[in-house]
mmCIF file of N, CA and C in Angstrom:
data_model
loop_
_atom_site.group_PDB
_atom_site.id
_atom_site.type_symbol
_atom_site.label_atom_id
_atom_site.label_comp_id
_atom_site.label_asym_id
_atom_site.label_seq_id
_atom_site.Cartn_x
_atom_site.Cartn_y
_atom_site.Cartn_z
ATOM 1 N N LEU A 1 -42.043 172.742 84.974
ATOM 2 C CA LEU A 1 -40.576 171.247 85.516
ATOM 3 C C LEU A 1 -40.685 170.573 83.901
ATOM 4 N N SER A 2 -39.402 169.778 84.327
ATOM 5 C CA SER A 2 -38.428 169.324 82.491
ATOM 6 C C SER A 2 -38.845 167.866 82.392
ATOM 7 N N PRO A 3 -39.230 167.240 81.360
ATOM 8 C CA PRO A 3 -39.930 166.146 80.867
ATOM 9 C C PRO A 3 -39.012 165.112 81.624
ATOM 10 N N PRO A 4 -39.484 163.853 82.094
ATOM 11 C CA PRO A 4 -40.855 163.709 81.214
ATOM 12 C C PRO A 4 -42.075 163.839 81.950
ATOM 13 N N LEU A 5 -41.875 164.570 82.737
ATOM 14 C CA LEU A 5 -43.938 164.989 83.521
ATOM 15 C C LEU A 5 -43.896 165.793 82.856
ATOM 16 N N GLY A 6 -43.158 167.564 82.864
ATOM 17 C CA GLY A 6 -43.934 168.556 81.853
ATOM 18 C C GLY A 6 -44.936 168.998 83.005
ATOM 19 N N PHE A 7 -44.692 169.215 83.699
ATOM 20 C CA PHE A 7 -45.593 170.185 84.994
ATOM 21 C C PHE A 7 -45.527 171.413 84.955
ATOM 22 N N ILE A 8 -46.465 172.386 84.990
ATOM 23 C CA ILE A 8 -46.154 174.121 85.201
ATOM 24 C C ILE A 8 -46.859 173.857 86.915
ATOM 25 N N PHE A 9 -46.408 175.010 86.988
ATOM 26 C CA PHE A 9 -47.020 175.804 88.194
ATOM 27 C C PHE A 9 -47.985 176.578 88.004
ATOM 28 N N LEU A 10 -49.329 176.079 88.624
ATOM 29 C CA LEU A 10 -50.228 176.969 88.697
ATOM 30 C C LEU A 10 -50.585 178.232 89.542
ATOM 31 N N PHE A 11 -50.269 178.252 90.243
ATOM 32 C CA PHE A 11 -50.656 179.273 91.361
ATOM 33 C C PHE A 11 -49.414 179.406 92.458
ATOM 34 N N SER A 12 -48.725 180.651 92.481
ATOM 35 C CA SER A 12 -47.691 181.312 93.591
ATOM 36 C C SER A 12 -47.755 182.788 94.100
ATOM 37 N N CYS A 13 -47.117 182.839 94.693
ATOM 38 C CA CYS A 13 -47.029 184.336 95.290
ATOM 39 C C CYS A 13 -45.889 184.308 96.336
ATOM 40 N N SER A 14 -45.419 185.406 96.269
ATOM 41 C CA SER A 14 -44.292 185.583 97.245
ATOM 42 C C SER A 14 -44.653 186.361 98.360
ATOM 43 N N ASN A 15 -46.191 186.232 98.426
ATOM 44 C CA ASN A 15 -46.809 187.616 99.450
ATOM 45 C C ASN A 15 -47.295 186.177 100.876
ATOM 46 N N LEU A 16 -46.785 185.957 101.884
ATOM 47 C CA LEU A 16 -46.951 185.063 102.245
ATOM 48 C C LEU A 16 -48.171 185.331 103.285
ATOM 49 N N ASP A 17 -48.804 186.579 103.288
ATOM 50 C CA ASP A 17 -49.736 186.480 103.878
ATOM 51 C C ASP A 17 -50.911 187.380 103.016
ATOM 52 N N PHE A 18 -51.157 186.834 101.998
ATOM 53 C CA PHE A 18 -52.220 187.221 100.435
ATOM 54 C C PHE A 18 -53.608 187.341 101.143
ATOM 55 N N LYS A 19 -54.124 188.666 101.076
ATOM 56 C CA LYS A 19 -55.436 188.354 100.970
ATOM 57 C C LYS A 19 -56.441 188.493 100.175
ATOM 58 N N VAL A 20 -57.143 186.954 100.362
ATOM 59 C CA VAL A 20 -58.201 186.575 99.991
ATOM 60 C C VAL A 20 -59.673 186.808 99.705
ATOM 61 N N GLU A 21 -60.385 187.856 98.651
ATOM 62 C CA GLU A 21 -61.499 188.445 99.692
ATOM 63 C C GLU A 21 -62.654 187.414 98.221
ATOM 64 N N PRO A 22 -64.156 187.560 98.571
ATOM 65 C CA PRO A 22 -64.650 186.901 97.441
ATOM 66 C C PRO A 22 -65.420 187.780 97.241
ATOM 67 N N LEU A 23 -65.560 187.295 95.756
ATOM 68 C CA LEU A 23 -66.779 188.867 94.246
ATOM 69 C C LEU A 23 -67.665 187.831 94.464
ATOM 70 N N LEU A 24 -68.883 188.901 94.315
ATOM 71 C CA LEU A 24 -70.039 188.447 94.111
ATOM 72 C C LEU A 24 -70.772 189.302 92.998
ATOM 73 N N GLY A 25 -71.176 188.874 92.222
ATOM 74 C CA GLY A 25 -71.438 189.996 90.779
ATOM 75 C C GLY A 25 -70.764 190.279 90.222
ATOM 76 N N THR A 26 -71.001 191.727 89.890
ATOM 77 C CA THR A 26 -70.551 192.669 88.916
ATOM 78 C C THR A 26 -70.720 193.647 89.540
ATOM 79 N N PRO A 27 -69.913 194.765 89.249
ATOM 80 C CA PRO A 27 -69.928 196.458 90.295
ATOM 81 C C PRO A 27 -71.785 196.902 89.321
ATOM 82 N N ASP A 28 -71.903 196.473 88.172
ATOM 83 C CA ASP A 28 -73.218 197.196 87.913
ATOM 84 C C ASP A 28 -74.549 196.581 88.625
ATOM 85 N N MET A 29 -73.821 195.129 89.573
ATOM 86 C CA MET A 29 -75.722 194.900 90.207
ATOM 87 C C MET A 29 -75.753 196.155 91.668
ATOM 88 N N GLN A 30 -76.979 196.190 91.668
ATOM 89 C CA GLN A 30 -77.280 196.885 92.927
ATOM 90 C C GLN A 30 -77.952 195.739 93.927
ATOM 91 N N MET A 31 -77.151 195.444 95.187
ATOM 92 C CA MET A 31 -77.638 194.869 96.318
ATOM 93 C C MET A 31 -78.753 195.509 97.234
ATOM 94 N N THR A 32 -78.946 194.308 97.326
ATOM 95 C CA THR A 32 -80.737 194.455 98.842
ATOM 96 C C THR A 32 -79.549 194.634 100.210
ATOM 97 N N ASP A 33 -80.462 195.027 100.659
ATOM 98 C CA ASP A 33 -79.745 195.068 102.170
ATOM 99 C C ASP A 33 -79.642 193.658 102.630
ATOM 100 N N MET A 34 -80.184 192.712 102.857
ATOM 101 C CA MET A 34 -80.173 191.452 103.018
ATOM 102 C C MET A 34 -78.676 190.746 102.463
ATOM 103 N N GLN A 35 -78.760 191.062 100.758
ATOM 104 C CA GLN A 35 -77.337 190.162 100.241
ATOM 105 C C GLN A 35 -76.444 191.253 100.499
ATOM 106 N N MET A 36 -76.310 192.523 101.221
ATOM 107 C CA MET A 36 -75.320 193.129 101.419
ATOM 108 C C MET A 36 -74.571 192.482 102.588
ATOM 109 N N LYS A 37 -75.683 191.933 103.769
ATOM 110 C CA LYS A 37 -75.569 191.272 104.812
ATOM 111 C C LYS A 37 -74.961 190.160 104.667
ATOM 112 N N GLN A 38 -75.241 189.025 103.988
ATOM 113 C CA GLN A 38 -75.040 188.237 103.559
ATOM 114 C C GLN A 38 -73.437 188.610 102.866
ATOM 115 N N HIS A 39 -73.158 188.839 102.535
ATOM 116 C CA HIS A 39 -71.981 189.425 101.745
ATOM 117 C C HIS A 39 -70.990 189.493 102.874
ATOM 118 N N GLN A 40 -70.833 190.896 103.816
ATOM 119 C CA GLN A 40 -70.051 191.232 104.520
ATOM 120 C C GLN A 40 -70.113 189.958 105.012
ATOM 121 N N SER A 41 -70.794 188.792 105.737
ATOM 122 C CA SER A 41 -70.389 187.499 106.884
ATOM 123 C C SER A 41 -69.993 186.336 106.167
ATOM 124 N N ILE A 42 -69.818 186.882 104.746
ATOM 125 C CA ILE A 42 -68.576 185.286 103.930
ATOM 126 C C ILE A 42 -67.404 185.523 104.790
ATOM 127 N N LYS A 43 -67.274 184.150 105.216
ATOM 128 C CA LYS A 43 -65.822 184.131 105.888
ATOM 129 C C LYS A 43 -64.874 183.059 104.065
ATOM 130 N N VAL A 44 -63.832 183.936 104.169
ATOM 131 C CA VAL A 44 -63.166 183.041 103.171
ATOM 132 C C VAL A 44 -61.491 182.373 103.608
ATOM 133 N N PHE A 45 -61.268 181.432 103.645
ATOM 134 C CA PHE A 45 -59.871 181.657 104.719
ATOM 135 C C PHE A 45 -58.284 181.279 103.776
ATOM 136 N N GLN A 46 -57.860 181.270 104.732
ATOM 137 C CA GLN A 46 -56.480 181.575 104.446
ATOM 138 C C GLN A 46 -56.278 180.318 102.979
ATOM 139 N N ARG A 47 -55.687 180.824 102.460
ATOM 140 C CA ARG A 47 -54.859 179.350 101.337
ATOM 141 C C ARG A 47 -53.913 178.844 101.820
ATOM 142 N N LEU A 48 -53.705 176.851 101.805
ATOM 143 C CA LEU A 48 -52.501 176.955 102.260
ATOM 144 C C LEU A 48 -50.879 176.986 101.901
ATOM 145 N N GLN A 49 -50.020 177.227 102.385
ATOM 146 C CA GLN A 49 -48.988 177.024 101.659
ATOM 147 C C GLN A 49 -48.148 175.634 100.806
ATOM 148 N N GLY A 50 -47.870 176.035 99.783
ATOM 149 C CA GLY A 50 -47.220 174.880 99.002
ATOM 150 C C GLY A 50 -47.391 175.466 97.511
ATOM 151 N N TRP A 51 -47.524 174.593 96.371
ATOM 152 C CA TRP A 51 -47.081 175.016 95.287
ATOM 153 C C TRP A 51 -48.700 174.218 94.860
ATOM 154 N N VAL A 52 -48.974 174.341 93.752
ATOM 155 C CA VAL A 52 -50.041 174.010 92.892
ATOM 156 C C VAL A 52 -49.461 173.595 91.251
ATOM 157 N N LEU A 53 -49.614 171.688 90.817
ATOM 158 C CA LEU A 53 -48.542 172.062 89.398
ATOM 159 C C LEU A 53 -50.104 170.948 88.800
ATOM 160 N N SER A 54 -49.588 171.526 87.248
ATOM 161 C CA SER A 54 -50.563 170.530 86.759
ATOM 162 C C SER A 54 -49.895 170.189 85.837
ATOM 163 N N HIS A 55 -50.688 169.067 84.803
ATOM 164 C CA HIS A 55 -49.951 168.202 83.221
ATOM 165 C C HIS A 55 -50.068 169.369 82.473
ATOM 166 N N LYS A 56 -49.065 169.374 81.754
ATOM 167 C CA LYS A 56 -48.942 170.064 80.623
ATOM 168 C C LYS A 56 -50.473 170.594 79.710
ATOM 169 N N GLU A 57 -51.390 169.202 80.160
ATOM 170 C CA GLU A 57 -52.477 168.802 79.165
ATOM 171 C C GLU A 57 -53.835 168.894 80.017
ATOM 172 N N GLY A 58 -53.292 169.326 81.170
ATOM 173 C CA GLY A 58 -54.452 169.259 82.682
ATOM 174 C C GLY A 58 -54.417 167.688 82.700
ATOM 175 N N LEU A 59 -54.082 166.624 82.511
ATOM 176 C CA LEU A 59 -54.432 165.497 82.514
ATOM 177 C C LEU A 59 -54.484 165.486 84.606
ATOM 178 N N CYS A 60 -54.023 166.243 85.449
ATOM 179 C CA CYS A 60 -54.139 165.723 86.604
ATOM 180 C C CYS A 60 -53.356 167.519 87.325
ATOM 181 N N LEU A 61 -53.509 166.939 88.340
ATOM 182 C CA LEU A 61 -53.416 168.476 89.602
ATOM 183 C C LEU A 61 -52.412 167.780 90.653
ATOM 184 N N ILE A 62 -50.973 168.465 91.186
ATOM 185 C CA ILE A 62 -50.848 168.174 92.142
ATOM 186 C C ILE A 62 -50.415 169.016 93.246
ATOM 187 N N ALA A 63 -51.035 168.829 94.126
ATOM 188 C CA ALA A 63 -50.697 169.966 95.481
ATOM 189 C C ALA A 63 -49.533 169.451 96.567
ATOM 190 N N LEU A 64 -48.458 170.083 96.081
ATOM 191 C CA LEU A 64 -47.380 170.138 97.129
ATOM 192 C C LEU A 64 -47.443 170.939 98.379
ATOM 193 N N ARG A 65 -47.338 170.144 99.650
ATOM 194 C CA ARG A 65 -47.684 170.790 100.570
ATOM 195 C C ARG A 65 -46.591 170.287 101.673
ATOM 196 N N GLU A 66 -46.602 171.241 102.744
ATOM 197 C CA GLU A 66 -45.453 170.782 103.940
ATOM 198 C C GLU A 66 -44.914 169.263 103.726
ATOM 199 N N GLU A 67 -46.331 169.041 104.282
ATOM 200 C CA GLU A 67 -46.056 167.397 105.348
ATOM 201 C C GLU A 67 -47.040 166.124 104.077
ATOM 202 N N TYR A 68 -47.753 166.618 103.266
ATOM 203 C CA TYR A 68 -47.719 165.475 101.907
ATOM 204 C C TYR A 68 -48.530 165.994 100.785
ATOM 205 N N ILE A 69 -48.173 165.623 100.181
ATOM 206 C CA ILE A 69 -48.685 165.710 98.223
ATOM 207 C C ILE A 69 -49.914 164.823 98.090
ATOM 208 N N LEU A 70 -51.153 165.969 97.455
ATOM 209 C CA LEU A 70 -51.885 165.309 96.755
ATOM 210 C C LEU A 70 -52.054 165.209 95.563
ATOM 211 N N TYR A 71 -52.530 164.103 94.935
ATOM 212 C CA TYR A 71 -52.882 164.053 93.220
ATOM 213 C C TYR A 71 -53.912 163.654 92.614
ATOM 214 N N TYR A 72 -54.616 164.442 91.971
ATOM 215 C CA TYR A 72 -55.820 164.328 91.397
ATOM 216 C C TYR A 72 -55.611 164.090 90.251
ATOM 217 N N GLU A 73 -56.450 163.495 89.778
ATOM 218 C CA GLU A 73 -56.440 163.012 88.001
ATOM 219 C C GLU A 73 -57.698 163.756 88.020
ATOM 220 N N ASN A 74 -58.085 164.070 86.172
ATOM 221 C CA ASN A 74 -58.947 164.757 85.892
ATOM 222 C C ASN A 74 -59.836 163.880 85.006
ATOM 223 N N ARG A 75 -60.486 163.241 85.476
ATOM 224 C CA ARG A 75 -61.704 162.545 84.909
ATOM 225 C C ARG A 75 -62.597 162.890 83.984
ATOM 226 N N LEU A 76 -62.294 164.318 83.209
ATOM 227 C CA LEU A 76 -62.591 164.684 82.138
ATOM 228 C C LEU A 76 -62.108 164.482 80.748
ATOM 229 N N PHE A 77 -60.774 163.620 80.957
ATOM 230 C CA PHE A 77 -59.960 163.543 79.940
ATOM 231 C C PHE A 77 -60.856 162.118 79.548
ATOM 232 N N PHE A 78 -61.447 161.647 80.710
ATOM 233 C CA PHE A 78 -62.702 160.192 79.800
ATOM 234 C C PHE A 78 -64.072 160.693 79.336
ATOM 235 N N ALA A 79 -64.316 161.776 79.375
ATOM 236 C CA ALA A 79 -65.132 161.794 78.106
ATOM 237 C C ALA A 79 -65.627 162.368 77.136
ATOM 238 N N VAL A 80 -64.456 162.190 76.588
ATOM 239 C CA VAL A 80 -64.499 162.091 75.338
ATOM 240 C C VAL A 80 -64.425 161.248 74.545
ATOM 241 N N ALA A 81 -63.745 159.443 75.429
ATOM 242 C CA ALA A 81 -63.465 158.688 75.027
ATOM 243 C C ALA A 81 -64.952 157.490 74.691
ATOM 244 N N ARG A 82 -65.221 157.336 73.377
ATOM 245 C CA ARG A 82 -66.744 157.254 73.082
ATOM 246 C C ARG A 82 -66.482 155.460 72.918
ATOM 247 N N ASP A 83 -65.868 154.870 73.103
ATOM 248 C CA ASP A 83 -65.342 153.612 72.736
ATOM 249 C C ASP A 83 -64.693 152.791 73.597
ATOM 250 N N ALA A 84 -64.551 151.628 74.321
ATOM 251 C CA ALA A 84 -63.511 151.110 75.441
ATOM 252 C C ALA A 84 -62.269 150.990 74.801
ATOM 253 N N ASP A 85 -62.147 150.912 73.901
ATOM 254 C CA ASP A 85 -60.315 150.710 73.274
ATOM 255 C C ASP A 85 -59.821 152.522 73.435
ATOM 256 N N THR A 86 -60.387 153.282 73.167
ATOM 257 C CA THR A 86 -59.902 154.642 73.622
ATOM 258 C C THR A 86 -59.840 154.943 74.886
ATOM 259 N N TRP A 87 -60.812 154.439 75.884
ATOM 260 C CA TRP A 87 -61.227 154.259 76.981
ATOM 261 C C TRP A 87 -59.646 154.183 77.982
ATOM 262 N N GLU A 88 -59.924 152.548 77.864
ATOM 263 C CA GLU A 88 -57.926 151.708 77.990
ATOM 264 C C GLU A 88 -57.332 152.768 77.919
ATOM 265 N N GLN A 89 -56.899 152.884 76.377
ATOM 266 C CA GLN A 89 -55.627 154.065 75.991
ATOM 267 C C GLN A 89 -55.687 155.061 77.318
ATOM 268 N N ARG A 90 -56.522 156.041 77.556
ATOM 269 C CA ARG A 90 -56.271 156.942 78.631
ATOM 270 C C ARG A 90 -56.478 156.796 79.542
ATOM 271 N N LEU A 91 -56.446 155.266 80.217
ATOM 272 C CA LEU A 91 -56.667 154.867 81.402
ATOM 273 C C LEU A 91 -54.819 154.523 81.688
ATOM 274 N N HIS A 92 -54.591 153.903 80.334
ATOM 275 C CA HIS A 92 -53.229 153.366 80.394
ATOM 276 C C HIS A 92 -52.010 155.230 80.637
ATOM 277 N N LEU A 93 -52.462 156.150 79.296
ATOM 278 C CA LEU A 93 -51.894 156.897 79.955
ATOM 279 C C LEU A 93 -51.418 157.379 81.188
ATOM 280 N N LEU A 94 -52.647 157.621 81.769
ATOM 281 C CA LEU A 94 -52.823 158.238 83.305
ATOM 282 C C LEU A 94 -52.234 157.320 84.318
ATOM 283 N N GLN A 95 -51.991 156.203 84.026
ATOM 284 C CA GLN A 95 -51.284 155.386 85.137
ATOM 285 C C GLN A 95 -49.462 155.242 84.839
ATOM 286 N N ARG A 96 -49.263 155.533 83.174
ATOM 287 C CA ARG A 96 -48.223 155.938 83.293
ATOM 288 C C ARG A 96 -47.434 157.290 83.690
ATOM 289 N N LEU A 97 -48.161 157.844 83.795
ATOM 290 C CA LEU A 97 -48.060 159.483 84.196
ATOM 291 C C LEU A 97 -47.635 159.361 85.941
ATOM 292 N N TRP A 98 -49.019 158.651 86.705
ATOM 293 C CA TRP A 98 -48.907 158.449 87.525
ATOM 294 C C TRP A 98 -47.991 157.445 88.466
ATOM 295 N N GLN A 99 -47.068 156.814 87.575
ATOM 296 C CA GLN A 99 -45.765 155.847 87.524
ATOM 297 C C GLN A 99 -44.699 156.871 87.705
ATOM 298 N N THR A 100 -44.393 157.112 86.675
ATOM 299 C CA THR A 100 -43.326 158.537 86.122
ATOM 300 C C THR A 100 -43.466 159.584 87.563
ATOM 301 N N PHE A 101 -44.501 159.697 87.817
ATOM 302 C CA PHE A 101 -44.090 160.973 88.820
ATOM 303 C C PHE A 101 -43.991 160.440 90.599
#
């Protein structure tokens, strides 16, 4: 999407009936009978319809659904803040992003 937000689409699929299957291990792994039964009993739920957007720097994710919108902030953004001033600047940046959205 265009500035000032600059979000990008993360997940999209033109196929509404997209099949999702779990992938356990690598092809060269040997599975025991017990592991094979556990693998066969895993249920993967159908993905929700809608879109997932991400800020261009990964500061937040937005899930757009038919009936609601979910906004997730990436708290790893604060992991590199080593002092209170840097933390405060990053907090203000996220607040401005939220207000703009």
